[in-house]
mmCIF file with all atom_site columns, C-alpha atoms in Angstrom:
data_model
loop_
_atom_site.group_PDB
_atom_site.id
_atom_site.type_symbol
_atom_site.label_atom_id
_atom_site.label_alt_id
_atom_site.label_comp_id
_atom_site.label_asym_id
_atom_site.label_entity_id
_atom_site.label_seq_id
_atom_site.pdbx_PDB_ins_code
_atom_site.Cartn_x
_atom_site.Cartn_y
_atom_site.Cartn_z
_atom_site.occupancy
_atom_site.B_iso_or_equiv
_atom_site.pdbx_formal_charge
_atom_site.auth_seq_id
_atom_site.auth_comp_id
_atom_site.auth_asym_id
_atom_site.auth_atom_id
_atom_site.pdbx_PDB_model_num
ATOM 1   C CA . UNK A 1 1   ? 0.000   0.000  0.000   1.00 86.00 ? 1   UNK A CA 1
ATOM 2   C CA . UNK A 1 2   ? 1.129   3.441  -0.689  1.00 91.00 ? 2   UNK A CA 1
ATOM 3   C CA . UNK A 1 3   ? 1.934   5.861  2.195   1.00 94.00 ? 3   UNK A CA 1
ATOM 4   C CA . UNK A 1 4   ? 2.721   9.867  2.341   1.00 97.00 ? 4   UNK A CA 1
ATOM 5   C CA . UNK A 1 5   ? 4.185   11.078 5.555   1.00 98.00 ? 5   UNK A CA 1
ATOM 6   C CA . UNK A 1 6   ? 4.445   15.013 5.639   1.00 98.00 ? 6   UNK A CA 1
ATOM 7   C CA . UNK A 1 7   ? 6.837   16.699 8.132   1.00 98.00 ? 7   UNK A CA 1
ATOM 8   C CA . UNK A 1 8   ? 5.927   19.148 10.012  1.00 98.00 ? 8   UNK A CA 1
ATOM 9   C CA . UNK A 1 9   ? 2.644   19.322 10.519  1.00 97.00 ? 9   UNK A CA 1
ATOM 10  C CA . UNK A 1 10  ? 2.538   22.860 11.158  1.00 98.00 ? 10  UNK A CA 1
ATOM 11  C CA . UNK A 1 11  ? 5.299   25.403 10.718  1.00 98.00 ? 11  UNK A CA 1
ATOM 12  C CA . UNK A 1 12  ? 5.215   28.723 11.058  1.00 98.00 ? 12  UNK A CA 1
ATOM 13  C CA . UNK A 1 13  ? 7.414   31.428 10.058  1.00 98.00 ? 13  UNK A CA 1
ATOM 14  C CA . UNK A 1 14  ? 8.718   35.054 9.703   1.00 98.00 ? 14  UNK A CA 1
ATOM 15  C CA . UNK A 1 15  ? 8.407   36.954 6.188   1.00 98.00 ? 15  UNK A CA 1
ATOM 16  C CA . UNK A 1 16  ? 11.726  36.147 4.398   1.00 97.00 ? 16  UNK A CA 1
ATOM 17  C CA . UNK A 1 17  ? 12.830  32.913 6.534   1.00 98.00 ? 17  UNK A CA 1
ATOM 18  C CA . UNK A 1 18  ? 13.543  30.291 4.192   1.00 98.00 ? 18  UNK A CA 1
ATOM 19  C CA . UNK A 1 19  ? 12.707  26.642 5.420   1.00 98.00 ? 19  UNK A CA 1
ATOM 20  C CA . UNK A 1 20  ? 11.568  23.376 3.994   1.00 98.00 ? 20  UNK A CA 1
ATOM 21  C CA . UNK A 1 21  ? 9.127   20.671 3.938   1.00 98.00 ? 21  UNK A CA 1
ATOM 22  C CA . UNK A 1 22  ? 9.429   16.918 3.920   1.00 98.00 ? 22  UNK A CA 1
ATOM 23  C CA . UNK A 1 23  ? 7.583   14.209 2.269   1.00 98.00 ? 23  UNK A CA 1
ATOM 24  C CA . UNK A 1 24  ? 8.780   11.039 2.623   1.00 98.00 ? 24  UNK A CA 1
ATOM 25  C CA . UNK A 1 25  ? 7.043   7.844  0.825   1.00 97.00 ? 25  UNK A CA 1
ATOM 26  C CA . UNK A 1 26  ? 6.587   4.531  0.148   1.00 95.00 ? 26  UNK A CA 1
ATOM 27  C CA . UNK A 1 27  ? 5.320   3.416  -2.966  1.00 92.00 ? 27  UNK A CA 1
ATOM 28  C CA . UNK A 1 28  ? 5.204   0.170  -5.654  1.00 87.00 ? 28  UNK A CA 1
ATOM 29  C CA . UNK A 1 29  ? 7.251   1.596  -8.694  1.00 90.00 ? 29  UNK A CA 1
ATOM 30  C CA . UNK A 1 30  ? 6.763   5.342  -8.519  1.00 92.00 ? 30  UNK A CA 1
ATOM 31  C CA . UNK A 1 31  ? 5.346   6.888  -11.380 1.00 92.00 ? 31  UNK A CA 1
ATOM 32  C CA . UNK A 1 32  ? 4.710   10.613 -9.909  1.00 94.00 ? 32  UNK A CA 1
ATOM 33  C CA . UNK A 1 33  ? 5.577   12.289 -6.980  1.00 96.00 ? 33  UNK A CA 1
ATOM 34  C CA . UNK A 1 34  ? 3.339   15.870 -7.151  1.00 96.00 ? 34  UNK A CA 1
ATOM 35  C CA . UNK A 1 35  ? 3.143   18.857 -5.037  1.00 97.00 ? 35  UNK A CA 1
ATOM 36  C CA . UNK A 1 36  ? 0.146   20.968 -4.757  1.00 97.00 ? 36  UNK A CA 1
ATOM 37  C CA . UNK A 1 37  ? -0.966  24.012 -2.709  1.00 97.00 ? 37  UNK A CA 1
ATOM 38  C CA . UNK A 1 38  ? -4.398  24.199 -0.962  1.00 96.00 ? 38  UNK A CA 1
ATOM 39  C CA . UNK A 1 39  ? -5.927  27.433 0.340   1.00 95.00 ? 39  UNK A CA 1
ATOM 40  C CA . UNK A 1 40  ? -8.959  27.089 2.773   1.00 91.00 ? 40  UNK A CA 1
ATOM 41  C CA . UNK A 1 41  ? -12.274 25.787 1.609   1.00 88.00 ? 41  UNK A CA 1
ATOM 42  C CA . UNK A 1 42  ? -10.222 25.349 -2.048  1.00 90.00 ? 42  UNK A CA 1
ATOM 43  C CA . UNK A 1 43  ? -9.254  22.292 -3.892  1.00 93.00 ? 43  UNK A CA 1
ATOM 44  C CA . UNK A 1 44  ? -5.698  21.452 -4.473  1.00 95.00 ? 44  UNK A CA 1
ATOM 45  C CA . UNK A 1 45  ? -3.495  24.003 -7.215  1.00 95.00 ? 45  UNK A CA 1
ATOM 46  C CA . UNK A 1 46  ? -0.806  21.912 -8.737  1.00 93.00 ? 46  UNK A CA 1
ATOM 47  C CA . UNK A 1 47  ? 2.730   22.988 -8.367  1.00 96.00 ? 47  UNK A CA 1
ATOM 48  C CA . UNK A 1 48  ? 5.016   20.534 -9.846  1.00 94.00 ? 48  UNK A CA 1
ATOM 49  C CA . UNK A 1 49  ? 5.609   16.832 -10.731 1.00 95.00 ? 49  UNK A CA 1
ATOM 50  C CA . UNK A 1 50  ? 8.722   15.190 -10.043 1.00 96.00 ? 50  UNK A CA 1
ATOM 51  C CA . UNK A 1 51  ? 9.421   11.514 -11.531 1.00 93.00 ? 51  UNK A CA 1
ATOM 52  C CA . UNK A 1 52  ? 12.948  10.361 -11.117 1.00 93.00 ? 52  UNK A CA 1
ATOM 53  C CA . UNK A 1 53  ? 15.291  10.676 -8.040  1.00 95.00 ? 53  UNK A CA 1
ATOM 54  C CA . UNK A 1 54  ? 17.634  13.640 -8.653  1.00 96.00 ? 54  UNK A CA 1
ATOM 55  C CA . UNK A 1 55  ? 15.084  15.515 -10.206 1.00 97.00 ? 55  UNK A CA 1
ATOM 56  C CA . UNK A 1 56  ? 14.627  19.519 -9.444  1.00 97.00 ? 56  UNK A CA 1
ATOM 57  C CA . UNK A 1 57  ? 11.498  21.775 -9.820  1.00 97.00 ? 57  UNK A CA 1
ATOM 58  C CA . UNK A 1 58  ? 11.209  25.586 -9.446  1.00 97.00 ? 58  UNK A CA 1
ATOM 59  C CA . UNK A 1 59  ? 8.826   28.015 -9.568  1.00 95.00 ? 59  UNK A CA 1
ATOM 60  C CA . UNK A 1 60  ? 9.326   31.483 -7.677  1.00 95.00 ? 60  UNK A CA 1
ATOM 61  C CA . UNK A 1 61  ? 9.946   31.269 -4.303  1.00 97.00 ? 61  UNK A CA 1
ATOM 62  C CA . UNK A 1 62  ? 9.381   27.693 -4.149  1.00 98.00 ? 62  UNK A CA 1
ATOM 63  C CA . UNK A 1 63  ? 11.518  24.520 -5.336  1.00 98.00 ? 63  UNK A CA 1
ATOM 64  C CA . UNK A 1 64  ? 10.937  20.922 -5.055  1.00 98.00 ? 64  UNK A CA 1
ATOM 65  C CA . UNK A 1 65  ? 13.719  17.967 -4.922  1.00 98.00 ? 65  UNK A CA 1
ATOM 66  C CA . UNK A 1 66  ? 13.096  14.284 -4.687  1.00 97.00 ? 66  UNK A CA 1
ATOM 67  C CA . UNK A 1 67  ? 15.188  10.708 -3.533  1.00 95.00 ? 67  UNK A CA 1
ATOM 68  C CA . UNK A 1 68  ? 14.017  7.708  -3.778  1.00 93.00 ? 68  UNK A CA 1
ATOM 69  C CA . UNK A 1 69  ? 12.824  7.951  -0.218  1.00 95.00 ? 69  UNK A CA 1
ATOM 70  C CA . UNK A 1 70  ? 11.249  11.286 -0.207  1.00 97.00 ? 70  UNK A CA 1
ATOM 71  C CA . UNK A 1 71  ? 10.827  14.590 -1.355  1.00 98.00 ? 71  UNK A CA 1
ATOM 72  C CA . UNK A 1 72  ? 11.547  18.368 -0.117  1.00 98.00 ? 72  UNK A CA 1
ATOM 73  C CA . UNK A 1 73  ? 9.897   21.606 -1.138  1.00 98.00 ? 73  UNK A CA 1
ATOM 74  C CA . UNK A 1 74  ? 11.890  24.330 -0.556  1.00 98.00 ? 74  UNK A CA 1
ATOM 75  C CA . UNK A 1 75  ? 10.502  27.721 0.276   1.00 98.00 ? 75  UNK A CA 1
ATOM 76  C CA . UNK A 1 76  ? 13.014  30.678 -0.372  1.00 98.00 ? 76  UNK A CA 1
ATOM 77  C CA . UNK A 1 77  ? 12.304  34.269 1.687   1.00 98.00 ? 77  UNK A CA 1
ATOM 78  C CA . UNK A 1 78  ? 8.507   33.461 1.601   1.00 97.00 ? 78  UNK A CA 1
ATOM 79  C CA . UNK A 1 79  ? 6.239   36.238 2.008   1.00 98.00 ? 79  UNK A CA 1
ATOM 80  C CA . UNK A 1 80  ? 2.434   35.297 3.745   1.00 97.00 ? 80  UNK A CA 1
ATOM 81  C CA . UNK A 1 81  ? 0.800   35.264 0.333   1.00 97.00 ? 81  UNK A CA 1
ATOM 82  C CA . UNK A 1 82  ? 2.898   32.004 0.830   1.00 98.00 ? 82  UNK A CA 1
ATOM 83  C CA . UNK A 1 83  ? 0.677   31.080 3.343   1.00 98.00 ? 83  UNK A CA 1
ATOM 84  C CA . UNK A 1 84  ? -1.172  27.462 2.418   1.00 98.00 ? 84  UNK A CA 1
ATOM 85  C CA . UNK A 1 85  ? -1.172  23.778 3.308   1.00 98.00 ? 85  UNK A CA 1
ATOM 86  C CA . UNK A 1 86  ? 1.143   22.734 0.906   1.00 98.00 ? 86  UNK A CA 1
ATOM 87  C CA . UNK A 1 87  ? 0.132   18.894 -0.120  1.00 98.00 ? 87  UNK A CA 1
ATOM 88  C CA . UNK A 1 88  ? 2.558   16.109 -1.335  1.00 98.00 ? 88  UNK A CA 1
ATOM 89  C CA . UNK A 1 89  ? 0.878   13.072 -3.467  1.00 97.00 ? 89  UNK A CA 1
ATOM 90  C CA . UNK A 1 90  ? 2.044   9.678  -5.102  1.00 96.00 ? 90  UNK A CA 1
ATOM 91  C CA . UNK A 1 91  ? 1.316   8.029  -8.219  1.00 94.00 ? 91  UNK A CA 1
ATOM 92  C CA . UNK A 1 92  ? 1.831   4.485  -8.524  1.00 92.00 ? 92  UNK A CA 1
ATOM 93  C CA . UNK A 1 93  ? 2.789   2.704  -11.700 1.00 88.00 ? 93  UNK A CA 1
ATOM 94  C CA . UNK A 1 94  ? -0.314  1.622  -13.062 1.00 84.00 ? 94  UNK A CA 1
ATOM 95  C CA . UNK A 1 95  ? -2.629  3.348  -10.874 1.00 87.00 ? 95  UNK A CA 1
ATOM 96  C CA . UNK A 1 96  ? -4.674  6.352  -11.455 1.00 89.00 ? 96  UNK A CA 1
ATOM 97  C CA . UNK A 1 97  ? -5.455  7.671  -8.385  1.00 93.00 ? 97  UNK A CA 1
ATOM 98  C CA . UNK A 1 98  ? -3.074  9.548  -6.166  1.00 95.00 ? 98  UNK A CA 1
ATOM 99  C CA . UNK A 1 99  ? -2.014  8.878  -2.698  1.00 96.00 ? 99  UNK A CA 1
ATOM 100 C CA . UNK A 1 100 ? -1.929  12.185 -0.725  1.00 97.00 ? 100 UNK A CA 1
ATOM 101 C CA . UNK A 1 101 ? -0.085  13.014 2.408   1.00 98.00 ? 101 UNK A CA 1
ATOM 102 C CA . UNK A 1 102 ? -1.958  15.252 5.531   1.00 97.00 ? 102 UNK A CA 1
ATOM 103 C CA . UNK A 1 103 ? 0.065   18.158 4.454   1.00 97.00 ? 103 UNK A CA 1
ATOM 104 C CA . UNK A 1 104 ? 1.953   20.652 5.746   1.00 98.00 ? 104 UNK A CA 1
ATOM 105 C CA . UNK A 1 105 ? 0.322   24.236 6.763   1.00 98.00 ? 105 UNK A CA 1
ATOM 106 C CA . UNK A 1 106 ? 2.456   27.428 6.405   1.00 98.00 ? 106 UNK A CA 1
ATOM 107 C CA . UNK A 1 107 ? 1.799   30.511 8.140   1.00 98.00 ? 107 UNK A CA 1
ATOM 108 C CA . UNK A 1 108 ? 4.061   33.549 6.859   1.00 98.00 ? 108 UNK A CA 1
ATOM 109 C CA . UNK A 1 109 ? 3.870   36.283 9.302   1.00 97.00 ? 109 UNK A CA 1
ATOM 110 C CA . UNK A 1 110 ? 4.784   39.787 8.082   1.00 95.00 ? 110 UNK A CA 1
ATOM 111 C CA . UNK B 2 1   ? -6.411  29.758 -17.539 1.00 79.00 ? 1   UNK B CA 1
ATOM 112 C CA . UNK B 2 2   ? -8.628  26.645 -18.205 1.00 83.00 ? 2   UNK B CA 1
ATOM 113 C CA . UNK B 2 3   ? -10.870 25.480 -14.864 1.00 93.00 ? 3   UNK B CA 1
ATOM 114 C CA . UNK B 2 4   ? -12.280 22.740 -13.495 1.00 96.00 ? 4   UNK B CA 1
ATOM 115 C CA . UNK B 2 5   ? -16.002 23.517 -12.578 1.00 96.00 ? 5   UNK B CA 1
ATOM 116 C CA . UNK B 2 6   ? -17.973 22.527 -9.735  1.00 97.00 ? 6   UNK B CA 1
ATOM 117 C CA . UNK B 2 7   ? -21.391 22.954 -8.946  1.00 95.00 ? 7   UNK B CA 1
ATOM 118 C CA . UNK B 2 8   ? -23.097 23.599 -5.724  1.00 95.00 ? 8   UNK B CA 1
ATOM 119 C CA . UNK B 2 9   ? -20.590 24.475 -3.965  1.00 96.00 ? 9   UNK B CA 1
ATOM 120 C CA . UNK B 2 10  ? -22.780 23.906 -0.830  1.00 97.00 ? 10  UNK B CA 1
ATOM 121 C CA . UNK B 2 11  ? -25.084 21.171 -0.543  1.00 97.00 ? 11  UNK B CA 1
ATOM 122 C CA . UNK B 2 12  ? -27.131 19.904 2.703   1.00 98.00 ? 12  UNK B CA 1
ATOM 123 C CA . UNK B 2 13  ? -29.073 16.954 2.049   1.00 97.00 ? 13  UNK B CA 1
ATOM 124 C CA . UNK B 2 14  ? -30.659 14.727 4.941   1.00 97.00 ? 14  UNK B CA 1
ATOM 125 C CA . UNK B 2 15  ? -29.608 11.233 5.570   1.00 98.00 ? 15  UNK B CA 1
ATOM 126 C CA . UNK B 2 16  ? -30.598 8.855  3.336   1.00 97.00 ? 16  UNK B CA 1
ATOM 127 C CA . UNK B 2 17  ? -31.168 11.174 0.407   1.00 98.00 ? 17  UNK B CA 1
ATOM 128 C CA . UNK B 2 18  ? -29.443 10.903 -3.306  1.00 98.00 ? 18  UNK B CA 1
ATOM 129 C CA . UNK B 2 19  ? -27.620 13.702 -3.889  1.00 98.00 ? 19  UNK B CA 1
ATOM 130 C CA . UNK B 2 20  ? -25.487 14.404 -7.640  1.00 97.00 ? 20  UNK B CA 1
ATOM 131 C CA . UNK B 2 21  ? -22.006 15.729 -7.375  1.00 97.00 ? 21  UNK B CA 1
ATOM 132 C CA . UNK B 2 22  ? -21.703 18.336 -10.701 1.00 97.00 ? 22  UNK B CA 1
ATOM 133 C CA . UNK B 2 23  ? -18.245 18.651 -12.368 1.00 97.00 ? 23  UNK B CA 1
ATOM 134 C CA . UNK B 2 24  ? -17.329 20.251 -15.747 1.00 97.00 ? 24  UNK B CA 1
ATOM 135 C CA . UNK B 2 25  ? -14.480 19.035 -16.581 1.00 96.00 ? 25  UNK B CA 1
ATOM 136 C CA . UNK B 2 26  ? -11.574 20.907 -18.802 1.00 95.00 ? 26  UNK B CA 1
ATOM 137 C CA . UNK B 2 27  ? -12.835 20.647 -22.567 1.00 92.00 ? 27  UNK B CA 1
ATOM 138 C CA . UNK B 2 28  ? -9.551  18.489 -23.703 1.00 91.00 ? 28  UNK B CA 1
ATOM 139 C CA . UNK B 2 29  ? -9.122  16.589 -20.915 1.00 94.00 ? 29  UNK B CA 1
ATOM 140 C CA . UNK B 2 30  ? -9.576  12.634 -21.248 1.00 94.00 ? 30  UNK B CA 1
ATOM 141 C CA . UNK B 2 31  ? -9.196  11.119 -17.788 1.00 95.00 ? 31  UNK B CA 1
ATOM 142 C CA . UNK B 2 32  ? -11.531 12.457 -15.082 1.00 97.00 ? 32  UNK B CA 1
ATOM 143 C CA . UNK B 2 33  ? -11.722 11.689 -10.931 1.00 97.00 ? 33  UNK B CA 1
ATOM 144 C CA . UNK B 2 34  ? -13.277 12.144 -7.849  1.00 98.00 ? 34  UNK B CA 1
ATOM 145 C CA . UNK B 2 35  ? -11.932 13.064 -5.117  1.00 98.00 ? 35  UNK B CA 1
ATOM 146 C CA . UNK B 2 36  ? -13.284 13.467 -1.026  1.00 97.00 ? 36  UNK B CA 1
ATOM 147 C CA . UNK B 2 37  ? -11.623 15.370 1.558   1.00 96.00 ? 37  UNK B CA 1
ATOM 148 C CA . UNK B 2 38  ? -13.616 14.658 5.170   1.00 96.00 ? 38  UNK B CA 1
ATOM 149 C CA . UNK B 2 39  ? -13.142 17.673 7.653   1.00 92.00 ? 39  UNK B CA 1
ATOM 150 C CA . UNK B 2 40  ? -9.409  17.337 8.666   1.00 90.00 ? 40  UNK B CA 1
ATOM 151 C CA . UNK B 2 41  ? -8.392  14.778 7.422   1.00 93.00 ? 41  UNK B CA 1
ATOM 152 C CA . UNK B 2 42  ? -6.217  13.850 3.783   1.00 95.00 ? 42  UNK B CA 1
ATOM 153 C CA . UNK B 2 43  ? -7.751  14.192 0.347   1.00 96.00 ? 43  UNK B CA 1
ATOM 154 C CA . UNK B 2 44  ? -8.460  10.566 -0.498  1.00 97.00 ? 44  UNK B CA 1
ATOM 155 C CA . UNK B 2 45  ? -9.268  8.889  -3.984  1.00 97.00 ? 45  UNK B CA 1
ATOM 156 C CA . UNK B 2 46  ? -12.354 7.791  -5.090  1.00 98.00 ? 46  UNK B CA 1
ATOM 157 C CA . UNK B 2 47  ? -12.805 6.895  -8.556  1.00 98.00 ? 47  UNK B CA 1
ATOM 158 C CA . UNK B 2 48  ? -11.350 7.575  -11.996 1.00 97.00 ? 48  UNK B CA 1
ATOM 159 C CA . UNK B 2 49  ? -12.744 7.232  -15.209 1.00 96.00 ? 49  UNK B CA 1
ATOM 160 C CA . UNK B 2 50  ? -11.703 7.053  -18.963 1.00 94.00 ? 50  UNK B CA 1
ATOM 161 C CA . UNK B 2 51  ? -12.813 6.270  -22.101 1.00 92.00 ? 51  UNK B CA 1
ATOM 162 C CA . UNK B 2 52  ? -16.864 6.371  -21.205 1.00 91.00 ? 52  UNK B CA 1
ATOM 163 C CA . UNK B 2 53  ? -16.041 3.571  -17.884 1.00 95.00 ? 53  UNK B CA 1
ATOM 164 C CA . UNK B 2 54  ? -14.438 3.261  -14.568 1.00 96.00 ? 54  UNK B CA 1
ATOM 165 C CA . UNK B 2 55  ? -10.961 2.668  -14.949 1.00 96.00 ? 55  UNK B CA 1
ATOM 166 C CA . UNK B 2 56  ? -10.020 2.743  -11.089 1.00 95.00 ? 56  UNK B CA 1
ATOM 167 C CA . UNK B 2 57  ? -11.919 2.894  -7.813  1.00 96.00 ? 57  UNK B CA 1
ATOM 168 C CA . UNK B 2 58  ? -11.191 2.968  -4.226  1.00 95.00 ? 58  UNK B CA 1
ATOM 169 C CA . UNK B 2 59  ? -12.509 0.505  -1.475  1.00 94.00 ? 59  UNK B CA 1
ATOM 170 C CA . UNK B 2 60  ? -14.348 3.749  -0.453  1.00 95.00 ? 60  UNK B CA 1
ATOM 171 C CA . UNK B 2 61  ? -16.139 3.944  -4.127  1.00 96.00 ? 61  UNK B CA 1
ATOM 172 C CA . UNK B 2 62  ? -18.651 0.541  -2.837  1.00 95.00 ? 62  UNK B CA 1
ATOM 173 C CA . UNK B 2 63  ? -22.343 0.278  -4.525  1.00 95.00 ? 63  UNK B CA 1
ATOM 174 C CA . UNK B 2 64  ? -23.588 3.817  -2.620  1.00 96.00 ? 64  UNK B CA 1
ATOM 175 C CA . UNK B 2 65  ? -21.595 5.717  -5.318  1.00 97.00 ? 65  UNK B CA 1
ATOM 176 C CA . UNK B 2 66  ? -21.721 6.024  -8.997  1.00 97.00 ? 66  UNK B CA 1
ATOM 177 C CA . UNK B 2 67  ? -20.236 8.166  -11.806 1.00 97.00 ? 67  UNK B CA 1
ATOM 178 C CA . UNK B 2 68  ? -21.348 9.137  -15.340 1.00 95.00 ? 68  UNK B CA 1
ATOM 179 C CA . UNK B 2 69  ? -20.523 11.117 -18.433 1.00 92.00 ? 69  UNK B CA 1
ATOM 180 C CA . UNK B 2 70  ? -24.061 12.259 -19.466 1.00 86.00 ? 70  UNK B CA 1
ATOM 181 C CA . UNK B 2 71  ? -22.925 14.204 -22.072 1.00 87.00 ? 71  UNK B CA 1
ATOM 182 C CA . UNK B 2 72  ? -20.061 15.456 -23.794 1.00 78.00 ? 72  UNK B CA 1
ATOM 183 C CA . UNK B 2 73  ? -18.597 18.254 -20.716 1.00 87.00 ? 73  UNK B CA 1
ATOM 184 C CA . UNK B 2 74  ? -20.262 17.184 -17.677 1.00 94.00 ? 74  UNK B CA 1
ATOM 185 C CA . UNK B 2 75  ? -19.340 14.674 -15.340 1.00 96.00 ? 75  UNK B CA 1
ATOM 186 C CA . UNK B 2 76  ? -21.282 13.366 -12.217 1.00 97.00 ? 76  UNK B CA 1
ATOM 187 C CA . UNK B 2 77  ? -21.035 11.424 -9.014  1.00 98.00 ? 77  UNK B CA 1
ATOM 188 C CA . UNK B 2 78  ? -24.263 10.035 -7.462  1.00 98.00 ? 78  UNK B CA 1
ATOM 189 C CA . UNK B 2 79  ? -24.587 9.082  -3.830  1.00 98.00 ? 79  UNK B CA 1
ATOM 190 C CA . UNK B 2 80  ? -27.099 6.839  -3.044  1.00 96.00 ? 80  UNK B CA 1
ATOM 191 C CA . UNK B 2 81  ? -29.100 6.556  0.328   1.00 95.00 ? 81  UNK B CA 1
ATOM 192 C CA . UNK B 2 82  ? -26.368 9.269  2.113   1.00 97.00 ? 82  UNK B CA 1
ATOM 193 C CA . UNK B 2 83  ? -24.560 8.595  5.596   1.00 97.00 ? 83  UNK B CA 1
ATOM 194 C CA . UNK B 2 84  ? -23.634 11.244 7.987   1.00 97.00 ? 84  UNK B CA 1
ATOM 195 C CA . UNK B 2 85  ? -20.043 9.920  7.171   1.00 96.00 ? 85  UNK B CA 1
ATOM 196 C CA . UNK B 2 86  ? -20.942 11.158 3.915   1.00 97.00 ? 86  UNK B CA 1
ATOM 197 C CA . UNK B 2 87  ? -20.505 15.036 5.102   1.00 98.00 ? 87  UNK B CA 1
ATOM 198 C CA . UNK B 2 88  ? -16.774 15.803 3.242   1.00 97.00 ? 88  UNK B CA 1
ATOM 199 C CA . UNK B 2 89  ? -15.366 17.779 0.455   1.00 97.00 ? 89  UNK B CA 1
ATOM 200 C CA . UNK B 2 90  ? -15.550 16.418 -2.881  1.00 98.00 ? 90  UNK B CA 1
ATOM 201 C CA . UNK B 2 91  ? -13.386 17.196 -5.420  1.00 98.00 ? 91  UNK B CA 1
ATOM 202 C CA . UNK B 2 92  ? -13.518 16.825 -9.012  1.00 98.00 ? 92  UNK B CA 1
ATOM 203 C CA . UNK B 2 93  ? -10.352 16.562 -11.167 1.00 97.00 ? 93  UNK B CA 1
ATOM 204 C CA . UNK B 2 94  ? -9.220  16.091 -14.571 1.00 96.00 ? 94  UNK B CA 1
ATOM 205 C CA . UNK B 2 95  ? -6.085  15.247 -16.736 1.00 94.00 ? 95  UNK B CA 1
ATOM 206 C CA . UNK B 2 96  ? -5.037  14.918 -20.521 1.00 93.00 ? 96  UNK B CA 1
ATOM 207 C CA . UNK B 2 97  ? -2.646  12.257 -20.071 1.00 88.00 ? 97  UNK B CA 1
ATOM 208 C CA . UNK B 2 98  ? -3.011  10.861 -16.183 1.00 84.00 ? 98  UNK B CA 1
ATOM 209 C CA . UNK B 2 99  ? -0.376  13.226 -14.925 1.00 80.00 ? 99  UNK B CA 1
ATOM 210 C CA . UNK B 2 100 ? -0.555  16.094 -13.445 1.00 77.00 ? 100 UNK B CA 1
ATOM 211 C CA . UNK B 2 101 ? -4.304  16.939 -12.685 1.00 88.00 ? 101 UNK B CA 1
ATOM 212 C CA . UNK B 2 102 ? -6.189  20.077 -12.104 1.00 94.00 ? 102 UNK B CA 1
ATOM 213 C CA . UNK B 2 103 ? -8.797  19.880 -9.345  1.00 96.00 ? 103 UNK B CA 1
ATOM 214 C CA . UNK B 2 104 ? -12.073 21.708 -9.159  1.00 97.00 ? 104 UNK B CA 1
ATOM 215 C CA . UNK B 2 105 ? -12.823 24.176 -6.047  1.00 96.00 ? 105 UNK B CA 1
ATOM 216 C CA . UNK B 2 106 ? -15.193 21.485 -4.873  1.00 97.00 ? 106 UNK B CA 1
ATOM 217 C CA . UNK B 2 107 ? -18.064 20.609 -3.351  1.00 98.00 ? 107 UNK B CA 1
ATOM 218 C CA . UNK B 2 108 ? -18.548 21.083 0.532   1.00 97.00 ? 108 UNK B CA 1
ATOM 219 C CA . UNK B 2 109 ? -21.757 17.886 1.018   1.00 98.00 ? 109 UNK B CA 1
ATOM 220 C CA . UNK B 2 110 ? -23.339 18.246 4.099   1.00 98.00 ? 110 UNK B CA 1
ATOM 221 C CA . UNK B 2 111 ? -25.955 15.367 5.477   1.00 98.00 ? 111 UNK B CA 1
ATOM 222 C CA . UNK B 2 112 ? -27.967 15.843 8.497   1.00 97.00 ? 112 UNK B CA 1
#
C-alpha cells in the first residue's frame, strides 16, 4: 500500500525565513511524486511533478527535490501570500489515483 | 487559464437522500476523478474514469456511489441513500494524459 508522511505538521514562520518541507514515501514503482498548494475551503493548485530521483522543480519562491525515499519543497524568503497547506501526493505505476499526504500548513507572518 | 467547474458548492441533504455531485471538466481533458476530503483529514481517492467507464476505484467507491458522463462536458457522481459519514469535500479533477491533474474548487456535502 502506498503511504505519504508530511513533516511538520505545522510550521510557522517570519516573512523572508527560508525553510523546507518533507515528504517522505513509500510506494510500488513510482510513477509521480506531485506537489500541490491548498488554500482554505479550495481544492488542491498543482505545483510541480517530479518523476525520477535527482530531479529539481522551481517556480518562484518555491523549489521541489526528490530521492528515492522522499521529497523536499523548498521555500526561499517566503512572504504570507505564501501562506497554504502545501500537499505532497504519489502516483503508482499503473494506478490512477493519487495517494496524498496530511500536508503541511504554512503561516508567513509579516 | 482553463478550470475545473464545480457545482453547488454547498449542498445539505438529509440522511438517506441521493444527492449528484456536478463537475465540468476541462474541454480536452480525457481522464476524469473524484476526489473526497472529510473535515481534517487527507484528500483521499475515489474513482477515476476514462474512455466512457471506470478505470479505477477505491474501497471507499462501494455500490452507494456512482459516476457518469451524461454528455459530452459534464461529469457526475451520485450518492445513493447518504450517511452522515458522507458530510466531506468532494473534489472533481481532470487530466489529458493521467499526470498532473487540475482539481475543481469542490463541493462542501453536508448530510444531516
Amino acid at each position: 500500500e502506498d503511504q505519504v508522511t508530511q513533516s511538520p505538521e505545522a510550521l510557522r514562520l517570519q516573512e523572508g525565513e527560508s525553510s523546507s518541507l518533507n515528504c517522505s514515501y513509500t510506494v510500488s514503482g513510482l510513477r509521480g511524486l506531485f506537489w500541490y498548494r491548498q488554500d482554505p475551503g479550495k481544492g488542491p493548485e498543482f505545483l510541480f511533478t517530479l518523476y525520477s530521483a535527482g530531479e529539481e522543480k522551481e517556480k518562484e519562491r518555491l523549489k521541489a527535490t526528490l530521492t528515492k525515499k522522499e521529497s523536499f519543497l523548498h521555500i526561499t524568503a517566503p512572504k504570507p501570500e505564501d501562506s497554504a497547506t502545501y500537499l505532497c501526493a504519489v502516483q503508482g505505476r499503473g494506478a490512477d489515483g493519487l495517494t496524498f499526504g496530511k500536508g503541511t500548513h504554512l503561516i508567513i507572518q509579516p | 487559464e482553463p478550470e475545473v467547474t464545480q457545482t453547488p458548492s454547498h449542498q445539505v441533504t438529509q440522511m438517506g437522500q441521493e444527492v449528484i455531485l456536478r463537475c465540468v471538466p476541462i474541454s480536452n481533458h480525457l481522464y476524469f476523478y473524484w476526489y473526497r476530503q472529510i473535515l481534517g483529514q487527507k484528500v483521499e481517492f475515489l474513482v477515476s474514469f476514462y474512455n466512457n467507464e471506470i478505470s479505477e476505484k477505491s474501497e471507499i467507491f462501494d455500490d452507494q456511489f456512482s459516476v457518469e458522463r451524461p454528455d459530452g462536458s459534464n461529469f457526475t457522481l451520485k450518492i445513493r441513500s447518504t450517511k452522515l459519514e458522507d458530510s466531506a469535500m468532494y473534489f472533481c479533477a481532470s487530466s489529458f494524459d493521467n499526470y498532473g491533474y487540475t482539481f475543481g474548487s469542490g463541493t462542501r456535502l453536508t448530510v444531516v
